[in-house]
CSV table of C-alpha atoms and ligand atoms in Angstrom, one decimal:
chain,number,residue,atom,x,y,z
A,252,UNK,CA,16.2,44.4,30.9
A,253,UNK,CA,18.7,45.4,28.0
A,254,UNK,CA,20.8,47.5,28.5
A,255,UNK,CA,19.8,50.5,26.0
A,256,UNK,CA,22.0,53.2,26.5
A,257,UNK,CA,24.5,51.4,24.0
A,258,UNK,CA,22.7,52.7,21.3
A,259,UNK,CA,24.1,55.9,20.2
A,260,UNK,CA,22.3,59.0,17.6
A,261,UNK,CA,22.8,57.1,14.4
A,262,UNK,CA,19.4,55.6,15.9
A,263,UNK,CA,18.3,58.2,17.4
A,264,UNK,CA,14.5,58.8,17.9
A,265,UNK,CA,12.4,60.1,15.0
A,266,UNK,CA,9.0,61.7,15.2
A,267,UNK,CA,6.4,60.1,17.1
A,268,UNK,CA,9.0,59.9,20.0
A,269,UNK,CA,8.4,56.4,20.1
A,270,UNK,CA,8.5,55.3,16.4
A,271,UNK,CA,11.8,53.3,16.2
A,272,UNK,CA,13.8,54.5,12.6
A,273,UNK,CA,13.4,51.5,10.3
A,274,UNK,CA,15.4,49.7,7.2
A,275,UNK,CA,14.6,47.1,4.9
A,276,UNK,CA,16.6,44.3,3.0
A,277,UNK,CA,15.6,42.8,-0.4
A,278,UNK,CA,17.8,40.8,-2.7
A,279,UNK,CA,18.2,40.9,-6.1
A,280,UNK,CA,14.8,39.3,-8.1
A,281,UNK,CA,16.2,36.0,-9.9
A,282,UNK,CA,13.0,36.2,-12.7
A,283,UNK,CA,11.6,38.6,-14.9
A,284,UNK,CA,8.3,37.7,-13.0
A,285,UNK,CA,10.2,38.4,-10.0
A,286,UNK,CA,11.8,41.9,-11.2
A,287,UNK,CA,8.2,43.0,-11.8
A,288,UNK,CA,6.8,42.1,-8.8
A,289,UNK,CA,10.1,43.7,-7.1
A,290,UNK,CA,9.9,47.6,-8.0
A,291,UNK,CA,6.8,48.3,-6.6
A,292,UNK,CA,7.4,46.6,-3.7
A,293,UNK,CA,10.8,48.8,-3.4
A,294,UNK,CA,8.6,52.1,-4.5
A,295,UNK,CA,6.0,51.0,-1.5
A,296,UNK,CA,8.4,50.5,1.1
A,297,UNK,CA,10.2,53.6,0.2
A,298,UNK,CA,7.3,55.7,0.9
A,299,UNK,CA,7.5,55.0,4.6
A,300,UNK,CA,10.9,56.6,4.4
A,301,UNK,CA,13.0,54.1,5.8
A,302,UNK,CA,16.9,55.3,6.7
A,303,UNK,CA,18.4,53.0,3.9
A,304,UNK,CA,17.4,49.8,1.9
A,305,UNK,CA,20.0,47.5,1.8
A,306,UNK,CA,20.4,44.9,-1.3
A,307,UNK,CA,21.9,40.9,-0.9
A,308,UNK,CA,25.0,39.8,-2.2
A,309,UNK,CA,24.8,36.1,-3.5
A,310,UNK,CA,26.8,33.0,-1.7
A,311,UNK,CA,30.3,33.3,-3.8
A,312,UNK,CA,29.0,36.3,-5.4
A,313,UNK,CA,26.7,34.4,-7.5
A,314,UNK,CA,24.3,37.7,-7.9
A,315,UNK,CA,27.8,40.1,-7.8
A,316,UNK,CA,26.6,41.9,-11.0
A,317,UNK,CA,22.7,41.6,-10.2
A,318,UNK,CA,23.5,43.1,-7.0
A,319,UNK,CA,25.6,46.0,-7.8
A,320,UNK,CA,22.6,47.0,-10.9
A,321,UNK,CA,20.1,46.1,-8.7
A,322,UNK,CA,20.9,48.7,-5.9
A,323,UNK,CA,22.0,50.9,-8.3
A,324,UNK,CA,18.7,51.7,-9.8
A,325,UNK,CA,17.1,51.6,-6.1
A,326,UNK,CA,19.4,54.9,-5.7
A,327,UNK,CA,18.4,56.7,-8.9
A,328,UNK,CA,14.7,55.3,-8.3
A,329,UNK,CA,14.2,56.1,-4.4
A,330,UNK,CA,16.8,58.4,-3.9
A,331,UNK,CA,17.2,57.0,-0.3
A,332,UNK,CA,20.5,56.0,1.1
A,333,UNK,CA,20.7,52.1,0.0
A,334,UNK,CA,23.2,49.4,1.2
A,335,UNK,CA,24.7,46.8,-0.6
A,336,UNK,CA,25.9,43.9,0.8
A,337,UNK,CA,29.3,42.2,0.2
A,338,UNK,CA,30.9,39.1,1.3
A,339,UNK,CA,34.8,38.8,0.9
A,340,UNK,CA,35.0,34.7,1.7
A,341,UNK,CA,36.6,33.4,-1.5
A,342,UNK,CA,37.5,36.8,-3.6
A,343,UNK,CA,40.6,38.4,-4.0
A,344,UNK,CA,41.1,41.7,-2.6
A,345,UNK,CA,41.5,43.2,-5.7
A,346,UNK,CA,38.1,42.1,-7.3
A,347,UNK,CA,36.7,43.2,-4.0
A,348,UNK,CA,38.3,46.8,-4.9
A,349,UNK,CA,36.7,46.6,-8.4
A,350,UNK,CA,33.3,46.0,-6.7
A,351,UNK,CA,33.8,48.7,-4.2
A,352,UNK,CA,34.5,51.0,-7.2
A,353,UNK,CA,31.5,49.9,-9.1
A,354,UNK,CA,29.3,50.3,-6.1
A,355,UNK,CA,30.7,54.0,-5.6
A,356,UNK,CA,30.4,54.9,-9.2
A,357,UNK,CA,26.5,53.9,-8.5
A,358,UNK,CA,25.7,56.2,-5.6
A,359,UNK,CA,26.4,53.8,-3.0
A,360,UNK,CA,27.9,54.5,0.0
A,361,UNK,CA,26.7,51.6,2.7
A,362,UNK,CA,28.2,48.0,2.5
A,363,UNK,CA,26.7,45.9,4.7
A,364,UNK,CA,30.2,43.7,5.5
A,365,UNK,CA,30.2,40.1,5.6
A,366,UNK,CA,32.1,37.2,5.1
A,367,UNK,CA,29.4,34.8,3.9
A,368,UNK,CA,29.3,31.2,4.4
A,369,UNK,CA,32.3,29.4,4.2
A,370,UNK,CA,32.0,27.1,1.1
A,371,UNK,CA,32.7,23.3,1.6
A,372,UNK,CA,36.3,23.3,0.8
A,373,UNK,CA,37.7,26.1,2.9
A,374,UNK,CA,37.7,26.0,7.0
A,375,UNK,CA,38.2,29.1,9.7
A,376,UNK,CA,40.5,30.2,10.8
A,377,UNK,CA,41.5,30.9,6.8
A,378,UNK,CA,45.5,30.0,5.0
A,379,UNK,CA,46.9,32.8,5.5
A,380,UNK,CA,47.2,35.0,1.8
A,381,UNK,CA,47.7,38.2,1.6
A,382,UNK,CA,45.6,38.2,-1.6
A,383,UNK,CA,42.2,38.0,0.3
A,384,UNK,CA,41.1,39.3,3.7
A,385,UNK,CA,41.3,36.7,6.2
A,386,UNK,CA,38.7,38.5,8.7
A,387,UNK,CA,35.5,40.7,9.2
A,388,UNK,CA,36.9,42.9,10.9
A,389,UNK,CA,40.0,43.4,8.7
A,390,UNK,CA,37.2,43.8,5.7
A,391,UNK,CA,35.2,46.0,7.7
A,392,UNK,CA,38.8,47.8,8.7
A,393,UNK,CA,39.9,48.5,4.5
A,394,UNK,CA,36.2,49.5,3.4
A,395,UNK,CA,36.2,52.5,6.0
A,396,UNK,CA,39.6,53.1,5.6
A,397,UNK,CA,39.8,53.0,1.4
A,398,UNK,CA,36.7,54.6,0.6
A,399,UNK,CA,35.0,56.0,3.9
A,400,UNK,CA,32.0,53.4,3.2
A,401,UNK,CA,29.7,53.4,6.1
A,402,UNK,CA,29.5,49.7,7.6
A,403,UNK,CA,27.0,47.4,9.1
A,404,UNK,CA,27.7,44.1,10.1
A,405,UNK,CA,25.7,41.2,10.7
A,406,UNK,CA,25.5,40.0,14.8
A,407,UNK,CA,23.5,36.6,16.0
A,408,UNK,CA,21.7,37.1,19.4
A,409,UNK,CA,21.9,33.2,19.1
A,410,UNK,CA,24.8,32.1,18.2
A,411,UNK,CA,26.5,32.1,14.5
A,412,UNK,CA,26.1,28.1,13.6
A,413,UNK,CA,30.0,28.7,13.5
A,414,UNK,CA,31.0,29.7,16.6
A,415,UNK,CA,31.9,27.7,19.7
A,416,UNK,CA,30.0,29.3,22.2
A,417,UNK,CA,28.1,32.7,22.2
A,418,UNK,CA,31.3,34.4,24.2
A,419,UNK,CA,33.2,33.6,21.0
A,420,UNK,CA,31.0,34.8,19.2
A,421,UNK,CA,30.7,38.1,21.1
A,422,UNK,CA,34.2,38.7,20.9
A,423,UNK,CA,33.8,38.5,17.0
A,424,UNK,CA,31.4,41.0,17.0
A,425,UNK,CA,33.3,43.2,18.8
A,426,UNK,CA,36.3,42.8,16.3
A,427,UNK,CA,34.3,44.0,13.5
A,428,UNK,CA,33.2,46.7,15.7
A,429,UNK,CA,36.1,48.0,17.0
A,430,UNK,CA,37.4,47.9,13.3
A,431,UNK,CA,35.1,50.7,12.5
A,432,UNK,CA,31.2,49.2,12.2
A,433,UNK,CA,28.5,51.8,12.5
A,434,UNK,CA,25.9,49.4,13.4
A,435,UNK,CA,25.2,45.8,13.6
A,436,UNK,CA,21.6,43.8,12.1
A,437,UNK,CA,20.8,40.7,13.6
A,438,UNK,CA,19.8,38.0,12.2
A,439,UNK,CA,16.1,37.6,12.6
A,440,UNK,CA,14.4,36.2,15.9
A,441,UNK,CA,11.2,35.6,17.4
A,442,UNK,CA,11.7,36.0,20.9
A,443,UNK,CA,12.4,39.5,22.3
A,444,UNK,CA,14.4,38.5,25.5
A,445,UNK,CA,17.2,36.2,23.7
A,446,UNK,CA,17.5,40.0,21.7
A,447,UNK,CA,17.5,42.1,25.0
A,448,UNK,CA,20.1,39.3,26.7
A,449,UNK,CA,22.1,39.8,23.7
A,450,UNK,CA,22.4,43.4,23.8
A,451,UNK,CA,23.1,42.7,27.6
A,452,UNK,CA,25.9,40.8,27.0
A,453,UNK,CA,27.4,42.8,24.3
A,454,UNK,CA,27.3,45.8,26.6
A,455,UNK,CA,28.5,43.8,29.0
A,456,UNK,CA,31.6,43.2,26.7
A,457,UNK,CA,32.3,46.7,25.9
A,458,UNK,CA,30.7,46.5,22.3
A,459,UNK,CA,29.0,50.6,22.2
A,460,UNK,CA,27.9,49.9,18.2
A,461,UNK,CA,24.0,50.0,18.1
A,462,UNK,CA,22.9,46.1,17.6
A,463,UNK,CA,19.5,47.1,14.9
A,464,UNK,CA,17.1,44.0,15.5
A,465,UNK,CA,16.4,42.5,12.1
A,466,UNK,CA,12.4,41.3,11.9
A,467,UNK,CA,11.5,38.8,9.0
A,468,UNK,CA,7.7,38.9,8.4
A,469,UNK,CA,6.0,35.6,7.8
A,470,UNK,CA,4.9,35.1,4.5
A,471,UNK,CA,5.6,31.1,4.6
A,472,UNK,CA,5.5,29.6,7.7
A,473,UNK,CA,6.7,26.0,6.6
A,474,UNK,CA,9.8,27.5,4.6
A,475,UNK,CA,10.5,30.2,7.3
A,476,UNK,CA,11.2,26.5,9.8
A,477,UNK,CA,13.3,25.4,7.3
A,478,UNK,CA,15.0,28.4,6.7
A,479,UNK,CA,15.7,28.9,10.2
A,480,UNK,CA,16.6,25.9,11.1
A,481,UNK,CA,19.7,26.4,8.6
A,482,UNK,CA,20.3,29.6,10.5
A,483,UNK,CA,19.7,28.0,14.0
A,484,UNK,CA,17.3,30.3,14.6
A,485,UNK,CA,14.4,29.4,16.9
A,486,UNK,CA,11.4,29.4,16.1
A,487,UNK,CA,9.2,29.3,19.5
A,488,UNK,CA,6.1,26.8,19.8
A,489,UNK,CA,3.5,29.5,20.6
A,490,UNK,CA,4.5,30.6,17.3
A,491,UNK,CA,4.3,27.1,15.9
A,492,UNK,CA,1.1,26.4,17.5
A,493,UNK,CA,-0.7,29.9,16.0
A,494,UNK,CA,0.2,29.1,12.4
A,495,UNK,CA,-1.0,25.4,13.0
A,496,UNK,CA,-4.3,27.0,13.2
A,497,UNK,CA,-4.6,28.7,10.3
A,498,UNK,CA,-2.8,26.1,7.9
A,499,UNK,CA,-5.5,25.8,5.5
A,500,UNK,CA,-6.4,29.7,6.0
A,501,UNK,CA,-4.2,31.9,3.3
A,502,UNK,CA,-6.3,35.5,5.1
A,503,UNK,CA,-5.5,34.3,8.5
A,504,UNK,CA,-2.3,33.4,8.1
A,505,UNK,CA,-1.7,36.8,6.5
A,506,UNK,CA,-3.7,38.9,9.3
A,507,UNK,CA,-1.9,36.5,11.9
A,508,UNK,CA,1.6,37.5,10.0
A,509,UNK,CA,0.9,40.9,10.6
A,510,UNK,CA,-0.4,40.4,14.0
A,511,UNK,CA,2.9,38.8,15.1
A,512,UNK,CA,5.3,41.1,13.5
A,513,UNK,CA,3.4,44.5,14.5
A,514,UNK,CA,3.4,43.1,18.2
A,515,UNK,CA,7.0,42.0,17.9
A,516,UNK,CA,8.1,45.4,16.6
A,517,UNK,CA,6.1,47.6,19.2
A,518,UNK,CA,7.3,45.7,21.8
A,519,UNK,CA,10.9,46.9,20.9
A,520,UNK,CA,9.9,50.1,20.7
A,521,UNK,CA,8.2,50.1,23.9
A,522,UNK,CA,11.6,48.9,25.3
A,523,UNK,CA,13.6,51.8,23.4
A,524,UNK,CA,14.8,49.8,20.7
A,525,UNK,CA,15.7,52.9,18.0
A,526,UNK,CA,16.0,51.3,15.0
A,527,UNK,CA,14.1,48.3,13.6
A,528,UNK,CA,15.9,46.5,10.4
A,529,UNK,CA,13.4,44.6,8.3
A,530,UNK,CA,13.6,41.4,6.1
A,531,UNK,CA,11.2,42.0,3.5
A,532,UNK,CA,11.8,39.0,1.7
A,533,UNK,CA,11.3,41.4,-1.6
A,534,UNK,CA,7.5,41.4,0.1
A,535,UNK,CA,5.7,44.7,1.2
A,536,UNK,CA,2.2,44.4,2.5
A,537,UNK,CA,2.8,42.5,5.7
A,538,UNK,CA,5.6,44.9,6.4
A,539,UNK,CA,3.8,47.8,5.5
A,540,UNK,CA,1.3,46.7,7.7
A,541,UNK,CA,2.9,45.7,10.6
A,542,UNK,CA,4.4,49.5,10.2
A,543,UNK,CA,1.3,51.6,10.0
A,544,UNK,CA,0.3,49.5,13.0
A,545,UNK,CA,3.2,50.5,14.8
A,546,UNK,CA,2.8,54.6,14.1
A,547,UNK,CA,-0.6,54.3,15.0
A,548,UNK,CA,-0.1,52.9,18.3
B,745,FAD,P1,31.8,36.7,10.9
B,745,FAD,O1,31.2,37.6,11.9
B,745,FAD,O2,33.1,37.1,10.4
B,745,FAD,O3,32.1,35.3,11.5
B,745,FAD,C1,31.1,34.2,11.7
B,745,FAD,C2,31.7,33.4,12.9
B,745,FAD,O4,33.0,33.0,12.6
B,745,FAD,C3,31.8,34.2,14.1
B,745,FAD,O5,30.6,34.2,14.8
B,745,FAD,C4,32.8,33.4,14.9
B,745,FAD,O6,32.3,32.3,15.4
B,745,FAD,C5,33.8,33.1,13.8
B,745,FAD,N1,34.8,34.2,13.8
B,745,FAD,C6,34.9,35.2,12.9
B,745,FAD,N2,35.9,35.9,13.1
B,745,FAD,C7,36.6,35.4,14.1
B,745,FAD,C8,37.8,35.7,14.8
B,745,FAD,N3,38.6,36.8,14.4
B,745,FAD,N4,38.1,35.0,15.9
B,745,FAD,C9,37.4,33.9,16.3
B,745,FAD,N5,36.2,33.5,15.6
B,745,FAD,C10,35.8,34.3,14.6
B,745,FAD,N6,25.2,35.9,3.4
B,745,FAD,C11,25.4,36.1,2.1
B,745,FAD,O7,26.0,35.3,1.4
B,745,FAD,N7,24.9,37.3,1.5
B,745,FAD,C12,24.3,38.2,2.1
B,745,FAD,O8,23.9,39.2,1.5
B,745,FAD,C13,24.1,38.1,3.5
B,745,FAD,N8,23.5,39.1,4.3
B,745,FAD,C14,23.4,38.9,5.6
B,745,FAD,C15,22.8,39.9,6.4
B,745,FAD,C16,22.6,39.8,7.7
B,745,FAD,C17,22.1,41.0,8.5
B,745,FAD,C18,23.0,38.6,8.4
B,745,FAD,C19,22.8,38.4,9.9
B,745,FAD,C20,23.6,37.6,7.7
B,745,FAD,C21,23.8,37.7,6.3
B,745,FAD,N9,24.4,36.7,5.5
B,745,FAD,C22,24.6,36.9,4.2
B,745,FAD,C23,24.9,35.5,6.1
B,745,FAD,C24,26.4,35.5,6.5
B,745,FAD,O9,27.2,35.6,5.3
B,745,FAD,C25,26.7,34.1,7.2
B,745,FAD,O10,26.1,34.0,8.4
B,745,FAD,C26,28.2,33.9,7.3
B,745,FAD,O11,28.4,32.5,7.6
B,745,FAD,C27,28.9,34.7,8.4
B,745,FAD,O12,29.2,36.0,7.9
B,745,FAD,P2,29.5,37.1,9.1
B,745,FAD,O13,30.0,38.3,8.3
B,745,FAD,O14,28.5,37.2,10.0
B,745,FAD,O15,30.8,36.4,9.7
């Protein structure tokens, strides 16, 4: 069983004694169909008082002004801590800095640190330049130490598609964690153990920086497949084999949905697990669902 004493208070129980503190991501609506369908999803998700709300960044910064006006209306909207998240791949420093600044200026004080995927004509390790950042963990080093942002950073309990082997990739978490990380989300999974393993093994290498477990509720079956086989994320074949059987069923596949991520989510909690990140998908009733379910229990 994980190892759970690696997570310290900034997860710390909250009222039932079991209810795990939770967070949710959206990214910036693309439509004006979208955008309306997007507040009240924000404003319904908000009301279960979540510890922050965190807002995508677009590959290359293709949503870098959406992004930064998206979160901050969630701020003056919500008035809950929200996160916005900021890759460096590609950008100079100093645009980065004008970024930081706008994010500041619009009450937010969470940058969820990343370097984003590298685009097809640049390889890792990067040329060195000192004109952009050539790690995470030097990012994640110059946000705390310029502006005092608080930091997450992402974490892969199987493997970044990038990395050799899941040591490697252990020892890169632990970089951006030693740089000054308050927490790491993970990238969504299905199976709890390959999560406890994980936090084993982080422990294991000395990484103390809570590891949230990020949950994506199931609104799509078919694109969540393809959208995880990108992230080479697995999805198991009990899973595969429940959603076969309520293809043509849009309620089933809903109630199922909610089934698997409520069971999912109390199963961490049962385990200790103190903060659950969620992948809204810019979605709330199957999270809010799967949430009431999990007070209740
Ligand atoms: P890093 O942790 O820096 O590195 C990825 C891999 O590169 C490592 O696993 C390792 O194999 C190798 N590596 C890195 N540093 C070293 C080192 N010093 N030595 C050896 N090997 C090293 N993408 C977006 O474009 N926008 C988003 O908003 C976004 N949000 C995300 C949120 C979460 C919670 C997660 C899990 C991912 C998100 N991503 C987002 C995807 C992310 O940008 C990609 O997965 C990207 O390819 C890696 O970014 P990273 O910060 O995890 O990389």
């Amino acid at each position: 069983m994980a190892v759970l004493n690696v997570l310290p208070s900034s997860c710390a129980f909250v009222m039932p004694s079991t209810f795990p503190k939770i967070s949710f991501e959206f990214f910036p609506p693309k439509t004006e169909k979208a955008e309306a369908a997007f507040w009240p999803a924000v404003h319904e998700l908000a009301a279960l008082k979540p510890e922050f709300m965190t807002v995508t960044y677009g590959a290359g910064g293709s949503t870098k002004d959406k992004t930064i006006e998206t979160a901050s209306r969630m701020v003056r909207e919500t008035g809950l801590p929200i996160a916005a998240h900021l890759t460096y791949i590609n950008t100079l420093i100093a645009d980065l800095d004008a970024i930081e600044k706008q994010l500041l200026a619009g009450g937010i004080r969470h940058i969820i640190a990343l370097r984003g995927d590298l685009p097809p004509d640049i390889s890792w390790p990067l040329e060195i330049d000192k004109n952009y950042y050539q790690s995470t963990s030097e990012f994640v080093h110059a946000l705390k130490r310029k502006f005092g942002f608080e930091i997450s950073v992402a974490a892969y309990p199987e493997k970044h598609p990038d990395a050799p082997s899941l040591d490697a990739d252990i020892q890169a978490l632990k970089l951006k964690c030693d740089a000054g990380a308050d927490r790491a989300l993970t990238q969504f999974f299905f199976d709890n153990d390959v999560y406890y393993r994980f936090l084993d093994e982080c422990a294991a290498a000395g990484i103390a920086t809570p590891i949230c477990p990020g949950l994506v509720p199931i609104h799509d079956f078919d694109a969540l497949v393809k959208f995880a086989a990108k992230c080479q994320a697995s999805v198991p074949v009990w899973l595969h084999e429940k959603f076969a059987r309520v293809k043509n069923d849009s309620e089933g596949a809903k109630n199922l949905a909610i089934e698997v991520l409520t069971d999912q989510a109390m199963d961490l909690a049962k385990n200790g697990v103190r903060h659950i990140h969620f992948y809204t998908l810019n979605k709330s009733a199957i999270t809010t669902e799967a949430i009431h379910a999990l007070k209740a229990a």
